[in-house]
Amino acid sequence: KELYTQFPAALPADAQPFDLLVINICSLSWSDIEASGLADHPLWKRMDIMFDNFNSATSYSGPAAIRLARASCGQTSHSDLYQQADKHCYLFENLAQLGFKNELVMDHSGKFGDYLKELRDYAGIQAVPLPPDSSDHNLVAFDGEPLYQDLTMLKQWLSTREKGSDLRSAMFYNTIELHDGNRNSTTNAQVAYKQRLQALLDDLDQFMTELEKSGRKVMVMIVPEHGAALVGDKMQISGLRDIPSPSITHVPAAIKLVGAKSAPPQTIRIAQPSSYLALSELVSRSLDGKLFTQDSIDWQKLTANLPQTPVISETSGSVVMTYQGQTYIRLNNSSWVPYPR
């Protein structure tokens, strides 16, 4: 927790403007993707960088948002998430100091579980959420609120960026389309997870195409909160997320530099154990915007020696960690025991 990303006091005079778009997805892990048969979706193939061993460190939305927003410092304990952190830990605040306008877009209201309040109080995200242009929606959330289509909300944000005068922005987008219990807004019938995941991935893929057509320079960062626990295990039945098991916290984090002049011949795979600090480091390395104007990018240099984070995940009553290739669990401060296989 004492590790941190070094951000400059100011951008160089010749810095090139770009936007950072962080897409934070509720209920999506590698396990869920594989169970749904969507590991080969075109979205994953168009990403420049994929983290093969990224740990979200939690199985709940609020803590996941706080950890992501505090990406500029190394991993802290679950209880410390609800204490104020050092100012240099807050990724979006670090970017705001360098002229990146903070923006917030969600496909929901943020009322459930005081999600928006937690963003304000503990994640350092104070931006006013972008209101939806239209009341049209295909899904209603588990709490009865409308869920707005991801493609619609992202295109609406893009429209505001094209009309706005700010050179740089850092936008946090949160989608709960995959959360358990979401229903069809017309029939009120539950919609299968695979169907919703297909729609989400299709939306994101189409939005990437829209971004490329726009000509804007955008660093797109996909960072799921946690998995949906589609596949249960000996500790938890399917759908339960009280314990942050590896199948729930092993999520597909990925990055795409939209608008850059070059792309890697194939997706760069980051194999070492990683978490939010590695994302903050990549943002820091990209701040001058020259990745978007160079004729070719030194991808090896960009991704070399990223900070590693051992696999340790927490909720209020449990800790799960990997040690020497074996997963262990501790419940309510009891003794460590091997996680049942």
Short mmCIF file of C-alpha atoms in Angstrom, two decimals, residues 185-338:
data_model
loop_
_atom_site.label_atom_id
_atom_site.label_comp_id
_atom_site.label_asym_id
_atom_site.label_seq_id
_atom_site.Cartn_x
_atom_site.Cartn_y
_atom_site.Cartn_z
CA SER A 185 -38.52 -3.57 -19.64
CA THR A 186 -41.51 -4.71 -21.73
CA THR A 187 -42.19 -8.26 -20.56
CA ASN A 188 -40.54 -8.02 -17.11
CA ALA A 189 -38.94 -11.42 -17.80
CA GLN A 190 -35.35 -11.98 -16.70
CA VAL A 191 -32.86 -11.76 -19.55
CA ALA A 192 -30.19 -14.48 -19.68
CA TYR A 193 -26.66 -13.41 -18.75
CA LYS A 194 -25.20 -14.60 -22.06
CA GLN A 195 -27.71 -12.52 -24.01
CA ARG A 196 -26.86 -9.42 -21.97
CA LEU A 197 -23.12 -10.05 -22.28
CA GLN A 198 -23.41 -10.47 -26.04
CA ALA A 199 -25.29 -7.15 -26.22
CA LEU A 200 -22.73 -5.37 -24.02
CA LEU A 201 -19.72 -6.62 -25.97
CA ASP A 202 -21.44 -5.79 -29.26
CA ASP A 203 -22.17 -2.27 -27.96
CA LEU A 204 -18.56 -1.72 -26.87
CA ASP A 205 -17.24 -3.09 -30.16
CA GLN A 206 -19.53 -0.80 -32.14
CA PHE A 207 -18.57 2.17 -29.97
CA MET A 208 -14.89 1.50 -30.68
CA THR A 209 -15.73 1.75 -34.37
CA GLU A 210 -17.61 5.03 -33.73
CA LEU A 211 -14.59 6.37 -31.83
CA GLU A 212 -12.25 5.47 -34.68
CA LYS A 213 -14.53 7.22 -37.19
CA SER A 214 -14.63 10.34 -35.00
CA GLY A 215 -10.89 10.86 -35.32
CA ARG A 216 -10.56 11.58 -31.59
CA LYS A 217 -7.55 10.39 -29.63
CA VAL A 218 -8.79 8.27 -26.73
CA MET A 219 -7.08 5.86 -24.35
CA VAL A 220 -9.84 3.32 -23.69
CA MET A 221 -9.42 1.23 -20.56
CA ILE A 222 -11.79 -1.69 -19.86
CA VAL A 223 -11.73 -2.66 -16.18
CA PRO A 224 -14.46 -4.96 -14.79
CA GLU A 225 -15.43 -4.58 -11.12
CA HIS A 226 -15.77 -8.30 -10.38
CA GLY A 227 -17.40 -11.37 -11.89
CA ALA A 228 -21.01 -12.56 -11.79
CA ALA A 229 -20.12 -15.94 -10.26
CA LEU A 230 -21.95 -17.79 -13.02
CA VAL A 231 -20.06 -20.94 -12.07
CA GLY A 232 -20.14 -21.82 -8.39
CA ASP A 233 -17.58 -23.80 -6.41
CA LYS A 234 -17.33 -25.73 -3.14
CA MET A 235 -17.40 -22.52 -1.09
CA GLN A 236 -20.23 -20.67 -2.86
CA ILE A 237 -23.13 -21.59 -5.07
CA SER A 238 -23.57 -19.87 -8.42
CA GLY A 239 -24.52 -16.22 -8.05
CA LEU A 240 -23.09 -15.68 -4.57
CA ARG A 241 -20.20 -13.18 -4.23
CA ASP A 242 -19.66 -12.89 -0.48
CA ILE A 243 -16.25 -14.52 -0.86
CA PRO A 244 -13.93 -12.94 -3.48
CA SER A 245 -12.76 -16.21 -5.03
CA PRO A 246 -10.21 -16.16 -7.88
CA SER A 247 -12.91 -17.04 -10.43
CA ILE A 248 -14.75 -13.84 -9.41
CA THR A 249 -11.78 -11.46 -9.14
CA HIS A 250 -9.81 -12.66 -12.20
CA VAL A 251 -11.15 -10.12 -14.70
CA PRO A 252 -10.36 -9.09 -18.31
CA ALA A 253 -8.65 -5.69 -18.06
CA ALA A 254 -7.65 -4.28 -21.44
CA ILE A 255 -6.46 -1.08 -23.16
CA LYS A 256 -6.90 0.37 -26.65
CA LEU A 257 -5.29 3.54 -27.99
CA VAL A 258 -7.99 4.75 -30.38
CA GLY A 259 -6.66 7.29 -32.85
CA ALA A 260 -3.00 6.25 -32.58
CA LYS A 261 -1.05 5.96 -35.83
CA SER A 262 0.13 2.44 -35.06
CA ALA A 263 -1.08 -0.70 -33.33
CA PRO A 264 0.84 -3.78 -32.20
CA PRO A 265 0.92 -6.64 -34.75
CA GLN A 266 -0.98 -8.64 -32.17
CA THR A 267 -2.42 -7.89 -28.76
CA ILE A 268 0.26 -7.39 -26.08
CA ARG A 269 -0.37 -9.89 -23.26
CA ILE A 270 0.66 -8.93 -19.71
CA ALA A 271 1.20 -12.22 -17.90
CA GLN A 272 2.45 -11.12 -14.47
CA PRO A 273 0.03 -10.69 -11.54
CA SER A 274 -1.37 -7.18 -11.90
CA SER A 275 -3.98 -4.85 -10.47
CA TYR A 276 -5.00 -1.20 -10.54
CA LEU A 277 -1.53 0.25 -9.93
CA ALA A 278 -0.36 -1.09 -13.31
CA LEU A 279 -3.20 0.81 -15.01
CA SER A 280 -2.24 4.05 -13.27
CA GLU A 281 1.37 3.51 -14.35
CA LEU A 282 0.32 3.08 -17.98
CA VAL A 283 -1.69 6.30 -17.81
CA SER A 284 1.30 8.12 -16.31
CA ARG A 285 3.57 6.86 -19.10
CA SER A 286 1.10 8.15 -21.70
CA LEU A 287 0.39 11.64 -20.34
CA ASP A 288 2.30 13.60 -22.97
CA GLY A 289 -0.04 12.15 -25.62
CA LYS A 290 2.80 11.44 -28.02
CA LEU A 291 1.76 7.80 -28.32
CA PHE A 292 -1.03 9.10 -30.55
CA THR A 293 1.22 11.13 -32.85
CA GLN A 294 4.25 8.84 -33.21
CA ASP A 295 4.51 6.90 -36.47
CA SER A 296 5.33 3.81 -34.43
CA ILE A 297 4.98 2.96 -30.74
CA ASP A 298 7.60 1.12 -28.73
CA TRP A 299 5.08 -1.25 -27.13
CA GLN A 300 7.77 -3.17 -25.27
CA LYS A 301 8.99 0.03 -23.60
CA LEU A 302 5.45 1.15 -22.81
CA THR A 303 4.56 -2.11 -21.05
CA ALA A 304 7.95 -3.04 -19.53
CA ASN A 305 8.36 -3.37 -15.76
CA LEU A 306 4.80 -2.52 -14.83
CA PRO A 307 4.18 -2.80 -11.08
CA GLN A 308 3.08 -6.26 -10.02
CA THR A 309 0.44 -6.95 -7.38
CA PRO A 310 0.15 -10.38 -5.74
CA VAL A 311 -3.32 -11.94 -5.85
CA ILE A 312 -5.00 -10.88 -2.60
CA SER A 313 -8.74 -10.12 -2.47
CA GLU A 314 -10.96 -8.97 0.37
CA THR A 315 -14.49 -8.32 1.51
CA SER A 316 -15.53 -7.30 5.03
CA GLY A 317 -15.48 -10.88 6.30
CA SER A 318 -13.03 -12.77 4.11
CA VAL A 319 -9.57 -12.66 2.59
CA VAL A 320 -8.50 -14.86 -0.33
CA MET A 321 -4.91 -15.03 -1.51
CA THR A 322 -2.60 -17.05 -3.72
CA TYR A 323 0.67 -18.26 -2.22
CA GLN A 324 3.16 -20.53 -4.01
CA GLY A 325 0.56 -21.59 -6.54
CA GLN A 326 -2.09 -22.50 -3.96
CA THR A 327 -5.17 -20.43 -3.05
CA TYR A 328 -5.93 -19.88 0.65
CA ILE A 329 -8.87 -18.33 2.48
CA ARG A 330 -9.36 -16.75 5.90
CA LEU A 331 -12.89 -16.12 7.20
CA ASN A 332 -13.58 -13.64 10.01
CA ASN A 333 -9.93 -13.52 11.11
CA SER A 334 -9.76 -17.28 11.65
CA SER A 335 -6.86 -19.46 10.52
CA TRP A 336 -5.77 -19.68 6.89
CA VAL A 337 -6.99 -22.82 5.13
CA PRO A 338 -6.58 -24.02 1.52
#
